[in-house]
Amino acid sequence: MMRVVPLQSSGVRGHDNANVDFVRESFDSEAFGIEIGRIRAAYATSAAGYRLLFKSVLQRARAEHFQQVLRRTRLENLEEVWALEATGFEMMDVVVTFARSVAPAAALPVWPDLRVEEATDETFEVIAHERAAAFFVGIMEDRPAGYVTCVLHDHTGEGEIELVGTLPEFRGRRVATRIIERALPWFAERCRVVTVRTQATNIAAANLYERVGFTLRCTEATFRANVATALRAQP
Ligand SMILES: CC(C)(COP(=O)(O)OP(=O)(O)OC[C@H]1O[C@@H](n2cnc3c(N)ncnc32)[C@H](O)[C@@H]1OP(=O)(O)O)[C@@H](O)C(=O)NCCC(=O)NCCS
């Protein structure tokens, strides 16, 4: 089992009961070698309220030596989207989140040509970077053919399949399908709902998730601000 690293969280209060939850993205910060923060939740009653909120986050991010701030939000949150654009955030991509409920299984699935194991050794701990609570690997023809990482979120009580991959030579042979089918009972012992997210353009992944029982929950856009540039552009 791998350790789940809790994100450090702290709120910033704006005017008019507006507030925001800003956290460090440890995985991305360490992967890219720069300090990256994420606005995990934001609430304001108007576009002006959101603007003040995001400006205060950027100022705080600069004081705390963050170089980038990320925010993912639903596209229908127009006031928030306008405020992000107005405070120097740029849209990076569109992501779709799928969800499904899980229930404990009587027996774990088995297949004659594919063995799915929960990896526990240090190599996988390094790959998953202490981020995953479990890491399932599918072995086909005596070789690792694909993997799935499982994350549990304390703040929502939901599980998340964070990474899914099948080596190109094994694709189209239901490797990912079956590793997910093996991961779902693991989740069922720990949570009721599992989500998985991918870029809206990743049709293979979206088809895969629907095939294993997930349905579309929401469509969001990811915004990114370069802290120094965004603050320089502030009126
Ligand atoms: C997406 C990915 C994990 C699928 O792995 P896989 O082992 O080939 O998937 P499966 O064989 O289990 O396919 C299951 C379903 O996914 C869909 N699918 C898989 N590959 C597809 C493709 N290239 N185009 C369209 N649909 C595809 C199909 O609906 C398929 O069901 P079907 O066989 O009944 O038609 C694999 O293509 C991959 O590793 N891609 C790169 C990494 C990635 O994008 N990961 C997901 C986002 S983090």
CSV table of C-alpha atoms and ligand atoms in Angstrom, one decimal:
chain,number,residue,atom,x,y,z
A,1,MET,CA,0.0,0.0,0.0
A,2,MET,CA,1.2,3.5,-0.7
A,3,ARG,CA,0.8,6.5,1.5
A,4,VAL,CA,-1.7,9.2,0.5
A,5,VAL,CA,-0.2,12.6,1.0
A,6,PRO,CA,-2.8,15.0,2.4
A,7,LEU,CA,-2.8,18.4,0.6
A,8,GLN,CA,-2.3,21.4,2.7
A,9,SER,CA,-5.2,23.6,2.5
A,10,SER,CA,-6.0,27.1,3.6
A,11,GLY,CA,-8.8,29.5,2.8
A,12,VAL,CA,-8.6,33.1,1.7
A,13,ARG,CA,-11.7,35.2,2.5
A,14,GLY,CA,-12.7,38.0,0.1
A,15,HIS,CA,-15.5,40.5,0.5
A,16,ASP,CA,-19.2,39.6,0.4
A,17,ASN,CA,-18.7,36.2,1.9
A,18,ALA,CA,-16.5,35.2,-1.1
A,19,ASN,CA,-14.0,32.5,-0.2
A,20,VAL,CA,-11.4,30.3,-1.9
A,21,ASP,CA,-9.5,27.1,-1.1
A,22,PHE,CA,-5.9,27.3,-2.4
A,23,VAL,CA,-3.5,24.4,-2.1
A,24,ARG,CA,-0.1,23.4,-3.3
A,25,GLU,CA,0.0,20.9,-6.1
A,26,SER,CA,2.8,18.7,-4.8
A,27,PHE,CA,2.8,16.2,-7.7
A,28,ASP,CA,2.9,18.9,-10.5
A,29,SER,CA,5.3,21.1,-8.5
A,30,GLU,CA,7.8,18.3,-8.1
A,31,ALA,CA,7.3,16.9,-11.6
A,32,PHE,CA,7.9,20.3,-13.3
A,33,GLY,CA,10.4,21.8,-10.8
A,34,ILE,CA,8.3,25.0,-10.2
A,35,GLU,CA,5.9,25.9,-7.5
A,36,ILE,CA,2.3,25.3,-8.7
A,37,GLY,CA,-0.8,26.0,-6.7
A,38,ARG,CA,-4.4,25.1,-7.3
A,39,ILE,CA,-7.6,26.9,-6.5
A,40,ARG,CA,-9.6,23.8,-5.3
A,41,ALA,CA,-12.8,25.7,-4.6
A,42,ALA,CA,-13.9,29.3,-5.1
A,43,TYR,CA,-17.2,31.0,-4.2
A,44,ALA,CA,-18.4,34.5,-4.9
A,45,THR,CA,-21.7,36.0,-5.7
A,46,SER,CA,-20.7,38.1,-8.8
A,47,ALA,CA,-18.0,38.3,-11.4
A,48,ALA,CA,-16.6,41.3,-9.5
A,49,GLY,CA,-16.4,39.2,-6.3
A,50,TYR,CA,-14.6,36.5,-8.2
A,51,ARG,CA,-12.2,39.0,-9.7
A,52,LEU,CA,-11.2,40.3,-6.2
A,53,LEU,CA,-10.9,36.8,-5.0
A,54,PHE,CA,-8.6,35.6,-7.8
A,55,LYS,CA,-6.5,38.8,-7.5
A,56,SER,CA,-6.0,38.1,-3.8
A,57,VAL,CA,-5.0,34.5,-4.5
A,58,LEU,CA,-2.4,35.7,-7.1
A,59,GLN,CA,-1.0,38.2,-4.6
A,60,ARG,CA,-0.8,35.5,-1.9
A,61,ALA,CA,0.7,33.1,-4.5
A,62,ARG,CA,3.4,35.6,-5.3
A,63,ALA,CA,4.1,36.2,-1.5
A,64,GLU,CA,4.4,32.4,-1.1
A,65,HIS,CA,6.7,32.0,-4.2
A,66,PHE,CA,4.3,30.1,-6.4
A,67,GLN,CA,5.0,30.6,-10.1
A,68,GLN,CA,1.7,29.2,-11.5
A,69,VAL,CA,-1.9,28.9,-10.3
A,70,LEU,CA,-4.4,26.4,-11.7
A,71,ARG,CA,-8.1,26.5,-11.5
A,72,ARG,CA,-10.5,23.9,-13.0
A,73,THR,CA,-14.2,25.0,-13.2
A,74,ARG,CA,-17.3,24.1,-15.1
A,75,LEU,CA,-17.8,26.1,-18.3
A,76,GLU,CA,-21.4,27.1,-17.2
A,77,ASN,CA,-19.9,29.1,-14.3
A,78,LEU,CA,-19.7,32.1,-16.6
A,79,GLU,CA,-19.1,34.7,-13.9
A,80,GLU,CA,-16.1,32.7,-12.6
A,81,VAL,CA,-14.8,32.1,-16.2
A,82,TRP,CA,-15.0,35.8,-17.0
A,83,ALA,CA,-13.2,36.7,-13.8
A,84,LEU,CA,-10.5,34.1,-14.5
A,85,GLU,CA,-9.9,35.6,-17.9
A,86,ALA,CA,-10.0,39.2,-16.5
A,87,THR,CA,-7.3,38.4,-13.9
A,88,GLY,CA,-4.8,36.9,-16.3
A,89,PHE,CA,-5.8,33.2,-16.3
A,90,GLU,CA,-5.8,31.4,-19.7
A,91,MET,CA,-7.8,28.3,-20.7
A,92,MET,CA,-5.5,25.3,-21.1
A,93,ASP,CA,-7.8,22.4,-21.9
A,94,VAL,CA,-11.3,20.9,-21.5
A,95,VAL,CA,-11.6,17.9,-19.2
A,96,VAL,CA,-14.5,15.5,-18.8
A,97,THR,CA,-15.2,13.7,-15.5
A,98,PHE,CA,-16.9,10.4,-15.4
A,99,ALA,CA,-18.4,8.8,-12.3
A,100,ARG,CA,-19.9,5.5,-11.2
A,101,SER,CA,-21.0,4.0,-7.9
A,102,VAL,CA,-19.3,0.8,-6.6
A,103,ALA,CA,-20.6,-2.0,-4.4
A,104,PRO,CA,-18.6,-4.8,-2.8
A,105,ALA,CA,-18.1,-7.8,-5.0
A,106,ALA,CA,-18.7,-11.4,-3.9
A,107,ALA,CA,-15.6,-12.5,-5.8
A,108,LEU,CA,-12.7,-10.9,-7.6
A,109,PRO,CA,-12.7,-11.3,-11.4
A,110,VAL,CA,-10.2,-13.7,-13.0
A,111,TRP,CA,-9.1,-14.2,-16.6
A,112,PRO,CA,-7.1,-16.9,-18.3
A,113,ASP,CA,-4.8,-14.6,-20.3
A,114,LEU,CA,-4.4,-11.6,-17.9
A,115,ARG,CA,-3.3,-11.5,-14.3
A,116,VAL,CA,-4.0,-8.3,-12.4
A,117,GLU,CA,-1.9,-7.7,-9.3
A,118,GLU,CA,-1.8,-4.9,-6.7
A,119,ALA,CA,1.8,-3.7,-6.8
A,120,THR,CA,3.4,-2.8,-3.5
A,121,ASP,CA,7.1,-2.6,-4.2
A,122,GLU,CA,9.3,0.4,-4.0
A,123,THR,CA,9.6,0.9,-7.8
A,124,PHE,CA,5.9,1.5,-8.1
A,125,GLU,CA,5.9,3.7,-5.0
A,126,VAL,CA,8.5,5.9,-6.9
A,127,ILE,CA,6.4,5.9,-10.1
A,128,ALA,CA,3.2,6.8,-8.3
A,129,HIS,CA,5.1,9.3,-6.3
A,130,GLU,CA,3.4,8.6,-3.0
A,131,ARG,CA,0.2,9.8,-4.6
A,132,ALA,CA,-1.7,6.6,-5.2
A,133,ALA,CA,-3.3,4.5,-2.5
A,134,ALA,CA,-3.1,1.5,-4.8
A,135,PHE,CA,-1.5,0.6,-8.1
A,136,PHE,CA,-2.8,-2.3,-10.2
A,137,VAL,CA,-0.7,-3.8,-12.9
A,138,GLY,CA,-2.0,-6.2,-15.6
A,139,ILE,CA,0.5,-8.9,-16.6
A,140,MET,CA,0.0,-10.5,-20.0
A,141,GLU,CA,2.4,-12.9,-21.8
A,142,ASP,CA,4.6,-12.6,-18.7
A,143,ARG,CA,5.0,-8.8,-19.2
A,144,PRO,CA,3.5,-5.7,-17.6
A,145,ALA,CA,0.9,-4.7,-20.1
A,146,GLY,CA,-1.0,-1.9,-18.4
A,147,TYR,CA,-1.7,-0.2,-15.1
A,148,VAL,CA,-4.3,1.8,-13.1
A,149,THR,CA,-3.6,4.0,-10.1
A,150,CYS,CA,-6.2,4.5,-7.4
A,151,VAL,CA,-6.6,7.6,-5.2
A,152,LEU,CA,-8.9,8.3,-2.3
A,153,HIS,CA,-9.9,11.9,-1.6
A,154,ASP,CA,-10.5,12.7,2.1
A,155,HIS,CA,-12.3,15.9,1.3
A,156,THR,CA,-15.0,14.4,-0.9
A,157,GLY,CA,-15.0,10.8,0.3
A,158,GLU,CA,-14.8,9.7,-3.3
A,159,GLY,CA,-12.2,7.5,-5.0
A,160,GLU,CA,-10.5,8.4,-8.3
A,161,ILE,CA,-8.8,6.4,-11.0
A,162,GLU,CA,-6.0,8.9,-11.7
A,163,LEU,CA,-3.8,7.2,-14.3
A,164,VAL,CA,-4.7,4.5,-16.8
A,165,GLY,CA,-2.3,3.2,-19.4
A,166,THR,CA,-1.9,0.2,-21.7
A,167,LEU,CA,1.4,-0.4,-23.6
A,168,PRO,CA,0.8,0.2,-27.3
A,169,GLU,CA,1.4,-3.4,-28.2
A,170,PHE,CA,-1.3,-4.6,-25.8
A,171,ARG,CA,-4.0,-2.1,-26.7
A,172,GLY,CA,-7.4,-3.2,-27.9
A,173,ARG,CA,-7.2,-6.4,-25.9
A,174,ARG,CA,-9.3,-5.3,-23.0
A,175,VAL,CA,-6.3,-4.8,-20.7
A,176,ALA,CA,-7.4,-1.5,-19.4
A,177,THR,CA,-11.0,-2.7,-19.1
A,178,ARG,CA,-10.0,-5.6,-16.9
A,179,ILE,CA,-7.6,-3.8,-14.7
A,180,ILE,CA,-10.3,-1.3,-14.0
A,181,GLU,CA,-12.7,-4.1,-13.3
A,182,ARG,CA,-10.2,-5.4,-10.8
A,183,ALA,CA,-9.7,-2.0,-9.2
A,184,LEU,CA,-13.4,-1.4,-8.7
A,185,PRO,CA,-13.8,-4.0,-5.9
A,186,TRP,CA,-10.8,-2.4,-4.2
A,187,PHE,CA,-12.6,0.9,-4.3
A,188,ALA,CA,-15.8,-0.6,-3.1
A,189,GLU,CA,-14.2,-1.5,0.2
A,190,ARG,CA,-13.3,2.1,0.7
A,191,CYS,CA,-15.8,4.4,-0.9
A,192,ARG,CA,-19.2,4.5,-2.7
A,193,VAL,CA,-18.4,6.6,-5.8
A,194,VAL,CA,-15.4,6.5,-8.1
A,195,THR,CA,-14.5,9.2,-10.7
A,196,VAL,CA,-12.1,9.3,-13.6
A,197,ARG,CA,-11.1,12.3,-15.6
A,198,THR,CA,-9.6,12.8,-19.0
A,199,GLN,CA,-9.2,15.4,-21.7
A,200,ALA,CA,-12.3,15.9,-23.8
A,201,THR,CA,-10.4,14.9,-26.9
A,202,ASN,CA,-9.3,11.5,-25.5
A,203,ILE,CA,-12.0,9.5,-27.2
A,204,ALA,CA,-10.3,6.1,-26.5
A,205,ALA,CA,-10.3,6.8,-22.8
A,206,ALA,CA,-13.9,8.2,-22.8
A,207,ASN,CA,-15.1,5.0,-24.6
A,208,LEU,CA,-13.2,2.8,-22.2
A,209,TYR,CA,-14.7,4.5,-19.1
A,210,GLU,CA,-18.3,4.2,-20.5
A,211,ARG,CA,-17.6,0.6,-21.3
A,212,VAL,CA,-16.8,-0.1,-17.7
A,213,GLY,CA,-19.9,1.6,-16.4
A,214,PHE,CA,-19.0,5.2,-15.9
A,215,THR,CA,-21.2,8.0,-17.0
A,216,LEU,CA,-20.4,11.6,-17.8
A,217,ARG,CA,-20.7,13.8,-14.7
A,218,CYS,CA,-19.3,17.1,-15.8
A,219,THR,CA,-17.3,19.1,-18.4
A,220,GLU,CA,-14.8,21.5,-17.0
A,221,ALA,CA,-12.0,23.8,-18.4
A,222,THR,CA,-8.6,24.1,-16.8
A,223,PHE,CA,-7.2,27.6,-16.5
A,224,ARG,CA,-3.6,28.6,-15.7
A,225,ALA,CA,-2.1,31.8,-14.6
A,226,ASN,CA,1.6,32.7,-14.6
A,227,VAL,CA,1.6,34.6,-11.3
A,228,ALA,CA,4.1,37.3,-12.3
A,229,THR,CA,2.6,38.0,-15.7
A,230,ALA,CA,-1.0,38.0,-14.4
A,231,LEU,CA,-0.2,40.5,-11.6
A,232,ARG,CA,1.8,42.8,-13.9
A,233,ALA,CA,-1.3,43.0,-16.1
A,234,GLN,CA,-3.7,43.9,-13.2
A,235,PRO,CA,-5.3,47.3,-13.4
B,1,LIG,C1,-7.0,4.5,-23.3
B,1,LIG,C2,-6.2,3.2,-23.2
B,1,LIG,C3,-5.8,3.1,-21.7
B,1,LIG,C4,-7.1,2.1,-23.6
B,1,LIG,O1,-6.5,0.9,-23.2
B,1,LIG,P1,-6.8,-0.6,-23.9
B,1,LIG,O2,-6.3,-1.6,-23.0
B,1,LIG,O3,-6.4,-0.6,-25.3
B,1,LIG,O4,-8.4,-0.5,-23.8
B,1,LIG,P2,-9.4,-1.8,-23.9
B,1,LIG,O5,-8.9,-2.8,-24.9
B,1,LIG,O6,-9.8,-2.3,-22.6
B,1,LIG,O7,-10.7,-1.0,-24.6
B,1,LIG,C5,-11.9,-0.8,-23.9
B,1,LIG,C6,-12.8,0.1,-24.7
B,1,LIG,O8,-12.2,1.3,-24.9
B,1,LIG,C7,-12.5,1.9,-26.2
B,1,LIG,N1,-11.3,2.1,-26.9
B,1,LIG,C8,-10.0,1.6,-26.6
B,1,LIG,N2,-9.1,2.1,-27.5
B,1,LIG,C9,-9.8,2.8,-28.4
B,1,LIG,C10,-9.5,3.6,-29.5
B,1,LIG,N3,-8.2,3.7,-30.0
B,1,LIG,N4,-10.5,4.3,-30.1
B,1,LIG,C11,-11.8,4.3,-29.7
B,1,LIG,N5,-12.1,3.6,-28.6
B,1,LIG,C12,-11.2,2.9,-28.0
B,1,LIG,C13,-13.4,0.9,-26.8
B,1,LIG,O9,-14.7,1.2,-26.5
B,1,LIG,C14,-13.1,-0.4,-26.1
B,1,LIG,O10,-14.1,-1.3,-26.0
B,1,LIG,P3,-14.4,-2.4,-27.2
B,1,LIG,O11,-13.2,-3.2,-27.3
B,1,LIG,O12,-15.6,-3.1,-26.7
B,1,LIG,O13,-14.6,-1.6,-28.4
B,1,LIG,C15,-5.0,3.2,-24.1
B,1,LIG,O14,-5.3,3.6,-25.4
B,1,LIG,C16,-3.8,4.1,-23.6
B,1,LIG,O15,-3.0,3.7,-22.8
B,1,LIG,N6,-3.8,5.4,-24.1
B,1,LIG,C17,-2.8,6.3,-23.7
B,1,LIG,C18,-2.9,6.8,-22.2
B,1,LIG,C19,-4.3,7.4,-22.0
B,1,LIG,O16,-4.8,8.1,-22.8
B,1,LIG,N7,-4.8,7.1,-20.8
B,1,LIG,C20,-6.2,7.6,-20.3
B,1,LIG,C21,-6.2,8.9,-19.9
B,1,LIG,S1,-5.2,9.2,-18.4
